Each structure stands twice: as C-alpha cells, then as structure tokens.
Amino acid sequence: MKIEKEMTCIVCPNGCRLEIIYEDTLTVKNALCPKGVEYARNELMNPVRYLTSTVRVSGGVLPLVSVRSNKPVPKDKLIEIVQFLKNIELKAPVHFHQLVCKDVLGTGADIVATRKVIKK
Amino acid sequence: MILEKDVVIIGAGPAGLAAAVELAKNGVKDIVVIEREPFAGGILNQCIHDGFGVIKFNEVLTGPEYAQRYIDEAEKLGVEIMTSSMAIDINRDKEVTVIGSKGIIVFKAKAVILAMGCRERTRGAIGIPGTRPAGIFTAGVAQNFVNVKNIMIGKRIVILGSGDIGLIMARRLTLEGAEVIAVVEKMPYSNGLARNVTQCLEDYGIPLLLSHTVVNIEGRERLKSVTVAKVDDKGEPIRGTSKKFDCDTLILSVGLIPENELTKDAGIDMDEVTQGALVDENLQTSIEGVFACGNVLHVHDLVDHVSNEAEKAAKSVLRYLETKCENGQRVKVKAGKGIRYVIPHTISGKKDVTFSMRVDRQWTDIKLTFLNGSNPIKSFKYKKLNPSEMVVVNLKASELKDVESLEVAIDED
C-alpha cells in the first residue's frame, strides 16, 4: 500500500509543509529539521499531542490552575482527558509543576500544574 | 512621594520581565517593574497552551511556564515587581506616576522601558451591523474567562478572525465541550500560524471559511444567530452568498493594538502603521532615555521574539546609563514595496541592527532587499511570506556603513 499526503508539521512555529510518501519505507520531504520526520512518522502510526487544560482549585487566589501532560497523549483521547480532569479539585496551595494526576486514563502520561496558586 | 530609580519598567509581561532580568544580570539592580494585574506574567498566564520557547530555549513550554522562568529569575536577582499598581503618567523628565495600594508614588528614573503590551480590537473597530446582545467576546477575554476565571462562555460558537488566539480558542472551547461551528476569515488565507490551523482546527474538524465575514448579528438579550457571507477581493460581501448560523456566542479575533496612551500623553513620536513609538536602532523613542519593546512597540506573533527585543532594549539601557546614546547622524529606514512597516525607524550605520518587519500581503518566491538609495546592499530569499508572520533579519555594521538612505522592499525577480 502506498500512502502519499501533505501535512503541516506542528513541532515549531516554522510550520513546515511536509510531503509524505510511505511505501515500505517512509520518505519525508520539505522538513527543515529531523523533528519533522519524527512528527510525520507519529502522524501516520499513532498521532499524539501534548494536552493542556485547567483543573479546579479550592481555597486559592484563583479558581483554576493550568495543567499539562508531561508527555504527548493519543490525539483521540484529548477530549476524554479534559472531561475527566473536570472531576478533580485541588486544594490550595498548588505548587509549580505539582503532580495532579498520575498515568491519566492509562495513557502513561502524568498531568502536572503549570503555575502556582497560593492560598487565599 | 518621589523615589529615585535607575530604571522604571512599565509592564511585567514577557517584555518587561525579560528586560528586567537582562538589566539585573548586568548589575543594574535599582529597578522597579510596574504591573497593574495582581500577578506578573502578563497575557502568558492565560495562554495555557504549549508552543512557547521553541526558538529561545529549544523547549516546548506553556505560557505560564514561560512566564515562571522569568519570574523565578527576576526574584532570584532581587528585581522589585510592584503588582496591582498602575502607571498613569510619564513625562519628559522620566517621572512615572504610579497608583496602587500604597497610594500615589512618583518614580524619577534615569531610564524608562515601555513594555505595556497590546489590547484587542473590538466589534466597534470593525463595525459589524446588527443588534447588541450578550454573547460577543474578544478572543482574549474569552480565554481569560475560560482559562483563569472558570467561566464557560457559551455552547454554540462562531469565531470571526483566524488570528492565533482565535484558533487556540477554537480548540480550547471544543475540548471544554462547546461546539465551534466555524472560524470565519475575511482574507483568502489564515492570519494564524500554519501549525495552529492544523492542531486547532483540522484536528477537530472545525471548518475554516476563508474569504468570508460576518454581515449581521441577531438576538435581543443573548446572541441568537450570525449571518456570514462570502467577500470579493476588495473585502466587500457578495450578495446572495449569505448563510445564517444559529449560535449563542461570537468570538472576535480581529487584531491587536499596542496600548500606547501613556506614550502618546508623554508626547512621544508615534508610527501610524504600527501604532507604536518611533524608535532608533537602540529601541529608544523620541524622548532620550525612554525605550520601548515588545507588543507596545509593534505586535509580535511569537513571545520568543518579544523576549529577544526586550533584552536588546535592556542592553541599550545599560549603554545609556553608562554613556548616554550617541545622537549622531540618523538614517531613516523606509518601508518600500510590499513592506507594511519596519522597525527600527532610524539607524546610525555604526552598529549591527536587527530589523523586524511585516509584509503587506501574501508573497511567494521573492527576495527581501535592503537598498541604499537604489543600490541593493543585501537580499534574503523567501519561499513564502505572510502578513501574519513577522520577519526578523540581522544586518552587520559593516553592511550598513556609509548608508545614506535605507529602504527595505520586496523584489519579485
């Protein structure tokens, strides 16, 4: 089976327009750096994205703390994870890079806070 | 109360923080950063998505993480950041009046760095006809409600304008469970980064309607529908192409304006195109010792460029505090064919210069040429240039030596 397609690399702001040919081996054209090749491979086999969202905080100066996954998660799990994170409520203070949820929905990725929220 | 300071920085967003850190690292510690919000970090705090810092740190950071880096460093270096305090006046003597919880303070500074950032264009600025119901937000306000204040803004959403904040919000609101019906863009191309079209719209199957605009808004108390029509190449709606979308929310991502009320009140000379101050290659404004950097000077698309520009302003301030900047012969820099604006506005021809500019429309397979009179000095080749992507190029002092008039232009051959 031969796959030919174009895609925009999302690794950096350059946004290289990649040309991909896959037939036994993968050929990636127009990538300005090796990360583009890795991105194209992932997009074909198992598309992944970093997840960012927010989690509720009680007793803090802010009602929410921003969070991220510490590694990319499968693209088709993003909405499910964000909805799952709505069930979590942290108590202030929340520290910078505090662990919020380990191995979220079995993806192997941890959710960590990306800012601190001090007590009210 | 008048307090003397070496440097007063207005704004503790990415520009103000980077400038403060650069100054403190170089031994200038008598600094104060004035911030009207209760936290330092500026707009980065609500930009919870990632993608920041790729150019500067070769790392992928979220907005709050990027801010925290600079806040930590500023704290470590003992920089004073006055939060919940607003600068309400600057004058030619570099006196900055600040109002805050301690009352009114006047800082008398040897140098001032303007780093107030920008604000959003609103419905009024683009004049959409129709009623005035609730449910119409600018993208940044929507982002603040959803990401910081825990207020969900709507269920069925249309976004007008494909700037990066609009694209980012399309994804964010989809993840939060809202239905984003479409992103509507008047131009025939997206105004955001290509990667944001991919990861914010295509990933979620959100349609991007290019060459379309909103021509009517309906609803009494809450927004009920918007009407969208195709536009011709002059941007005028085409009769018979309109379509009504039922929705409860309209988000506007239609551009940013540098926030320069303080600058104008101080009598600083302005650029009508950028709506920022006129600056020389040191990023010094028309008032000696007052410098500008970041989005208050011109709107950037990447924070990494803001930080770099702020560091450059800080380096100029260091030189100014030591020797004052030499006010010798100044050569004007002209934005020629295809170039909407170029920063700086003047150069001395004696220093290496970083030029930041934007093109006036989409250009493909062209050269960007610097000319001394009609003689080309240097050219840069580009496959594609978009108005939404800021171009940054460096020229060496040796290349700018003996320049009598400098022009940057698009060269099609």
XYZ file of C-alpha atoms in Angstrom:
533
model
C 0.000 0.000 0.000
C 1.312 3.420 -0.942
C 0.326 6.479 1.026
C 1.033 9.972 -0.314
C -0.073 13.018 1.602
C 0.797 16.521 2.686
C 0.715 17.732 6.256
C 1.803 20.753 8.287
C 4.380 19.983 10.950
C 3.267 21.414 14.302
C 6.525 20.981 16.225
C 7.644 24.614 15.894
C 6.356 27.938 14.509
C 8.002 27.308 11.124
C 5.077 25.012 10.294
C 6.867 23.111 7.503
C 4.523 21.808 4.808
C 5.677 18.176 4.701
C 5.266 15.876 1.724
C 4.980 12.278 2.796
C 5.412 9.148 0.760
C 5.038 5.833 2.557
C 5.677 2.598 0.724
C 7.620 0.045 2.820
C 9.785 2.955 3.963
C 8.843 6.471 4.916
C 10.074 9.433 2.862
C 9.516 12.937 4.219
C 10.260 15.969 2.056
C 10.397 19.707 2.953
C 11.230 19.211 6.639
C 13.697 21.842 7.851
C 14.787 19.605 10.751
C 14.722 15.924 11.840
C 11.810 16.590 14.190
C 9.594 16.876 11.124
C 10.389 13.310 10.100
C 9.582 12.041 13.586
C 6.346 14.058 13.585
C 5.308 12.612 10.213
C 6.002 9.068 11.424
C 3.859 9.605 14.513
C 1.062 11.172 12.482
C 0.882 8.080 10.283
C 1.217 5.436 13.019
C -0.185 6.977 16.184
C -0.938 10.700 16.200
C -0.154 12.248 19.585
C -0.470 15.725 21.113
C 0.562 17.393 24.334
C -2.550 18.103 26.371
C -3.132 21.404 28.155
C -6.182 22.285 30.213
C -7.222 23.561 33.640
C -8.201 21.938 36.954
C -10.364 23.476 39.688
C -8.738 24.729 42.889
C -10.490 25.340 46.204
C -9.335 27.928 48.717
C -6.878 29.573 46.320
C -6.480 33.101 44.997
C -7.615 31.698 41.638
C -10.449 29.210 40.948
C -8.382 27.278 38.376
C -4.844 26.119 37.830
C -3.443 25.484 34.346
C -2.113 21.947 33.731
C -0.320 19.948 31.035
C 0.601 16.369 30.255
C 4.293 15.606 30.802
C 4.363 13.628 27.552
C 2.182 13.501 24.455
C -1.067 11.523 24.627
C -3.049 9.883 21.783
C -4.947 12.531 19.846
C -8.280 10.730 20.095
C -8.095 10.749 23.919
C -7.774 14.531 24.295
C -11.447 15.367 24.830
C -11.913 12.404 27.177
C -8.970 13.517 29.324
C -10.141 17.134 29.532
C -13.606 15.969 30.601
C -12.030 13.577 33.152
C -9.958 16.412 34.637
C -13.190 18.278 35.413
C -13.783 15.754 38.223
C -10.594 16.745 40.008
C -10.425 19.539 42.560
C -7.125 20.505 44.155
C -6.686 22.277 47.485
C -4.594 25.456 47.543
C -1.672 25.918 47.711
C -0.819 24.313 44.373
C 2.897 24.288 43.608
C 4.573 24.856 40.249
C 4.830 21.502 38.431
C 2.882 19.727 41.208
C 1.634 16.281 40.157
C -2.116 16.478 39.573
C -2.905 13.012 38.220
C -0.629 10.051 37.567
C -0.964 7.969 34.387
C -4.099 9.778 33.240
C -6.653 7.327 31.758
C -3.924 4.727 31.296
C -2.038 6.803 28.710
C 1.219 6.664 30.687
C 1.265 10.472 30.864
C 1.120 12.413 34.121
C -0.804 15.661 34.463
C 1.165 18.446 36.182
C 0.312 22.006 37.215
C 1.933 24.726 35.064
C 1.580 27.576 37.545
C 1.304 28.016 41.270
C -1.853 29.046 43.087
C -1.330 30.343 46.610
C -3.924 30.209 49.404
C -6.495 32.944 49.649
C 6.477 60.875 47.473
C 9.237 60.884 44.840
C 11.518 57.834 44.661
C 14.631 57.766 42.532
C 15.326 54.676 40.423
C 17.858 53.760 37.793
C 15.232 52.116 35.600
C 11.434 52.004 35.711
C 9.847 49.314 33.542
C 6.141 49.615 32.798
C 4.508 46.197 32.466
C 5.548 42.809 33.900
C 4.558 40.740 30.880
C 7.146 38.890 28.814
C 8.784 42.114 27.548
C 9.041 43.821 30.943
C 10.263 40.667 32.692
C 12.917 39.871 30.072
C 14.160 43.479 30.158
C 14.306 43.462 33.977
C 16.175 40.147 34.108
C 18.688 41.300 31.486
C 19.353 44.542 33.390
C 19.693 42.790 36.763
C 22.037 40.160 35.301
C 24.281 43.008 34.197
C 24.375 44.591 37.609
C 21.604 47.190 37.334
C 19.578 46.351 40.447
C 17.877 49.639 41.212
C 14.883 48.709 39.064
C 11.142 48.607 39.586
C 8.653 46.843 37.326
C 5.118 48.277 37.472
C 2.285 45.761 36.871
C -1.424 46.582 37.060
C -2.543 42.933 37.417
C -2.146 41.092 40.755
C 0.391 38.682 39.167
C 3.418 39.143 36.954
C 3.452 37.309 33.616
C 1.005 39.362 31.576
C -1.030 37.598 28.912
C 1.129 34.444 29.234
C -0.823 33.452 32.350
C -3.976 32.841 30.334
C -2.172 31.254 27.372
C -2.227 27.800 28.955
C -1.461 26.032 25.643
C 2.058 24.999 24.728
C 4.391 26.037 21.930
C 6.245 28.871 23.649
C 10.026 28.999 23.910
C 10.865 26.759 20.942
C 13.150 29.379 19.405
C 14.646 30.821 22.594
C 15.012 27.768 24.816
C 14.617 24.923 22.301
C 11.925 23.626 24.645
C 8.170 23.478 24.367
C 6.647 25.428 27.251
C 3.138 26.578 28.121
C 2.535 30.304 28.631
C 2.511 30.135 32.461
C 5.722 28.066 32.432
C 7.427 30.541 30.131
C 6.412 33.383 32.458
C 7.502 31.453 35.563
C 11.030 31.092 34.165
C 11.432 34.845 34.040
C 9.575 35.463 37.319
C 11.869 32.978 39.125
C 14.928 34.584 37.633
C 13.718 38.097 38.460
C 13.082 37.012 42.056
C 16.491 35.372 42.327
C 18.139 38.560 41.082
C 16.136 40.648 43.557
C 14.105 42.607 40.986
C 11.241 44.536 42.553
C 7.905 43.870 40.831
C 5.087 46.137 42.039
C 1.866 44.286 41.253
C -1.687 45.699 41.437
C -0.124 49.060 40.585
C -0.827 51.105 37.507
C 1.372 53.669 35.810
C -0.909 56.586 34.979
C 1.553 59.138 33.654
C 5.041 59.532 32.225
C 6.625 62.876 31.432
C 9.665 64.158 29.555
C 11.707 64.241 32.769
C 11.181 60.482 33.062
C 8.947 60.798 36.093
C 6.490 57.911 36.234
C 3.350 58.344 38.340
C 2.016 55.088 39.757
C -1.223 54.445 41.596
C -1.513 51.342 43.771
C -2.418 50.014 47.190
C 0.147 52.327 48.803
C -1.382 55.402 47.193
C 0.327 57.536 44.594
C 4.068 57.206 44.082
C 6.212 59.143 41.614
C 9.364 57.409 40.412
C 12.096 59.592 38.979
C 14.029 57.320 36.627
C 17.290 57.642 34.741
C 15.748 55.441 32.056
C 12.245 54.127 31.354
C 11.319 50.981 29.417
C 7.817 50.917 27.924
C 6.540 47.325 27.953
C 2.773 47.759 28.261
C 1.861 45.236 25.575
C -1.271 45.486 23.476
C -5.011 45.074 23.638
C -7.637 43.610 21.347
C -9.625 45.210 18.578
C -13.331 45.007 19.336
C -16.604 44.845 17.437
C -16.667 48.647 17.295
C -13.365 48.719 15.422
C -14.673 46.548 12.589
C -18.261 47.806 12.623
C -20.372 44.641 12.344
C -24.045 45.564 11.811
C -26.856 44.146 13.916
C -28.174 44.127 17.458
C -26.053 44.333 20.594
C -26.847 41.168 22.559
C -24.749 39.423 25.213
C -22.500 36.630 23.975
C -19.957 38.580 21.899
C -16.418 38.386 23.256
C -12.953 39.207 22.028
C -10.786 36.077 21.944
C -8.509 37.205 24.771
C -11.438 37.969 27.057
C -12.939 34.563 26.263
C -9.560 32.996 27.031
C -9.349 34.797 30.366
C -12.885 33.704 31.362
C -12.349 30.063 30.416
C -8.720 29.555 31.475
C -8.403 31.780 34.537
C -11.829 32.642 35.934
C -13.602 29.303 35.370
C -16.492 30.889 33.460
C -17.711 28.976 30.408
C -18.850 31.437 27.763
C -21.234 29.509 25.513
C -22.330 26.291 23.828
C -22.564 27.012 20.094
C -19.797 29.279 18.951
C -18.727 31.119 15.798
C -15.269 32.683 15.678
C -14.560 35.682 13.449
C -10.897 36.118 12.537
C -8.260 33.441 12.244
C -5.555 35.080 14.336
C -3.664 32.711 16.602
C -5.744 33.477 19.699
C -8.932 32.718 17.759
C -7.541 29.388 16.544
C -6.282 28.452 20.011
C -9.696 29.279 21.486
C -11.474 27.158 18.863
C -9.562 24.129 20.169
C -9.866 25.078 23.824
C -13.644 25.544 23.661
C -14.062 22.274 21.743
C -12.102 20.417 24.425
C -14.276 22.083 27.061
C -17.347 20.612 25.385
C -18.642 23.503 23.274
C -19.459 23.207 19.584
C -17.355 25.523 17.431
C -19.394 25.848 14.254
C -16.809 27.650 12.125
C -13.893 30.045 12.053
C -14.638 32.851 9.610
C -11.767 34.758 7.960
C -12.129 37.748 5.664
C -8.762 37.258 3.976
C -8.167 34.421 1.478
C -5.559 32.942 3.863
C -5.357 32.289 7.590
C -3.938 35.006 9.808
C -2.567 32.480 12.282
C 0.424 30.174 12.155
C 0.055 27.180 9.842
C 0.620 24.782 12.734
C -2.312 26.303 14.619
C -4.646 25.726 11.659
C -3.577 22.070 11.775
C -3.597 21.393 15.500
C -6.523 23.636 16.478
C -8.943 23.313 13.546
C -8.107 20.293 11.375
C -7.566 18.044 14.424
C -11.158 18.700 15.480
C -12.789 19.039 12.064
C -13.634 22.723 12.580
C -14.319 24.431 9.223
C -12.208 27.466 8.266
C -14.242 29.719 5.982
C -11.721 31.837 4.088
C -12.857 34.984 2.217
C -15.950 35.155 4.432
C -17.115 37.636 7.048
C -19.935 38.248 9.498
C -22.508 40.620 7.980
C -25.243 40.558 10.617
C -25.792 39.793 14.297
C -29.226 38.889 15.706
C -30.574 38.393 19.218
C -32.150 40.606 21.860
C -30.753 39.561 25.213
C -28.452 36.755 24.130
C -26.950 36.249 20.705
C -29.237 34.034 18.549
C -27.520 33.928 15.182
C -24.860 35.447 12.987
C -25.044 35.781 9.211
C -21.903 35.003 7.269
C -21.254 35.932 3.631
C -18.502 35.432 1.107
C -16.451 38.533 0.256
C -14.932 39.649 -3.046
C -11.260 40.516 -3.490
C -11.924 44.012 -2.116
C -13.407 42.503 1.048
C -16.990 43.530 0.168
C -19.732 40.959 0.933
C -21.155 39.287 -2.188
C -24.954 39.433 -2.483
C -26.673 36.061 -2.468
C -23.898 34.187 -0.634
C -25.068 34.741 2.938
C -25.833 31.950 5.335
C -27.250 32.134 8.847
C -25.646 30.196 11.708
C -27.644 29.641 14.896
C -25.249 30.263 17.780
C -25.157 31.759 21.259
C -21.621 33.109 21.147
C -19.422 35.062 18.725
C -15.705 35.361 19.376
C -13.695 38.110 17.700
C -10.044 37.503 16.916
C -9.568 40.511 14.687
C -6.259 42.009 15.635
C -4.292 43.680 18.387
C -3.405 47.309 19.034
C -0.347 48.427 21.026
C -1.517 50.082 24.238
C 0.165 53.473 23.995
C -1.956 56.005 25.890
C 0.937 56.720 28.282
C 3.353 57.030 25.375
C 1.147 59.495 23.491
C 0.439 61.559 26.614
C 4.183 61.850 27.152
C 4.437 63.423 23.697
C 6.496 60.615 22.180
C 6.501 60.496 18.353
C 4.379 57.635 17.001
C 4.260 55.432 13.899
C 0.765 55.473 12.379
C 1.133 51.992 10.912
C 2.410 50.055 13.930
C 0.581 52.343 16.384
C 3.741 52.122 18.468
C 6.514 54.610 19.125
C 9.101 55.644 16.542
C 12.419 54.140 17.645
C 16.047 54.144 16.628
C 18.254 51.056 16.436
C 18.657 51.169 20.245
C 14.846 50.989 20.550
C 14.990 54.472 22.045
C 11.932 56.661 21.468
C 11.885 60.361 20.650
C 12.429 61.104 24.358
C 16.037 60.391 25.298
C 16.244 57.627 27.888
C 12.772 56.232 27.151
C 12.860 52.886 25.354
C 10.101 50.606 24.017
C 9.955 46.868 23.367
C 7.529 44.015 22.856
C 3.919 44.379 21.753
C 3.714 48.034 22.821
C 6.220 48.796 20.057
C 4.663 46.565 17.401
C 2.521 43.443 17.644
C 4.602 40.253 17.592
C 3.389 36.752 16.824
C 5.937 34.867 18.951
C 6.848 35.574 22.559
C 10.421 34.443 21.879
C 10.818 37.490 19.635
C 9.339 39.709 22.354
C 11.903 38.458 24.882
C 14.756 38.974 22.416
C 13.630 42.507 21.641
C 13.285 43.300 25.358
C 16.817 42.055 26.010
C 18.015 44.314 23.250
C 16.226 47.281 24.818
C 17.803 46.390 28.178
C 21.270 46.315 26.595
C 20.626 49.757 25.136
C 19.582 50.986 28.584
C 22.840 49.610 30.023
C 24.822 51.617 27.484
C 22.626 54.657 28.059
C 23.190 54.559 31.830
C 26.950 54.406 31.251
C 27.468 56.839 28.401
C 24.124 58.085 27.060
C 23.331 57.014 23.497
C 25.163 58.944 20.861
C 22.706 61.110 18.959
C 24.736 61.413 15.785
C 23.636 61.249 12.186
C 20.446 59.263 11.751
C 19.416 57.473 8.609
C 15.716 56.888 8.068
C 14.579 53.347 7.305
C 11.824 53.283 4.713
C 9.283 50.508 4.264
C 9.272 50.114 0.486
C 7.213 48.000 -1.884
C 5.409 45.121 -0.202
C 6.529 46.060 3.320
C 3.895 47.318 5.745
C 6.330 48.519 8.371
C 9.880 48.057 9.542
C 11.434 48.507 12.991
C 13.695 50.357 13.810
C 12.684 53.583 12.090
C 16.194 55.081 12.089
C 19.739 53.713 12.208
C 23.196 55.202 12.676
C 25.026 52.917 10.273
C 27.585 52.252 13.001
C 26.047 49.188 14.641
C 24.687 45.748 13.843
C 20.909 46.060 13.558
C 18.052 43.570 13.976
C 15.193 44.549 11.649
C 11.628 43.352 12.357
C 9.001 43.809 9.685
C 5.757 42.606 8.154
C 4.730 42.309 4.531
C 1.507 43.907 3.290
C 0.050 40.776 1.654
C 0.953 37.196 0.827
C 4.093 36.957 -1.372
C 5.698 33.836 -2.840
C 9.190 33.152 -4.218
C 10.568 36.625 -3.619
C 13.608 38.392 -2.288
C 13.589 40.870 0.542
C 16.127 43.509 -0.434
C 17.798 46.283 1.551
C 18.681 49.258 -0.637
C 20.973 52.221 -0.134
C 19.276 54.703 -2.426
C 18.804 52.423 -5.429
C 21.815 50.179 -4.742
C 20.998 46.781 -3.214
C 23.071 46.078 -0.079
C 21.751 42.690 0.890
C 18.940 40.305 -0.069
C 17.175 37.459 1.676
C 15.262 34.782 -0.242
C 11.844 33.545 0.868
C 9.557 30.862 -0.496
C 6.539 32.435 1.137
C 5.865 35.476 3.307
C 2.561 36.132 5.068
C 1.425 39.325 6.813
C 0.775 37.192 9.889
C 4.409 36.136 10.178
C 6.886 38.716 11.406
C 10.178 38.695 9.509
C 13.356 39.200 11.532
C 16.719 39.728 9.815
C 20.096 40.969 11.014
C 22.474 43.272 9.181
C 26.055 43.906 10.232
C 27.502 47.343 10.873
C 29.930 46.711 8.009
C 26.973 46.236 5.643
C 25.256 49.413 6.866
C 28.340 51.593 6.832
C 28.058 54.670 4.576
C 24.319 54.141 4.082
C 22.666 57.439 3.205
C 19.057 56.296 2.890
C 17.842 52.819 3.668
C 14.839 51.101 2.133
C 13.532 47.559 2.535
C 11.435 46.249 -0.340
C 10.090 43.104 -1.933
C 11.941 42.171 -5.084
C 9.948 39.915 -7.401
C 12.596 38.808 -9.869
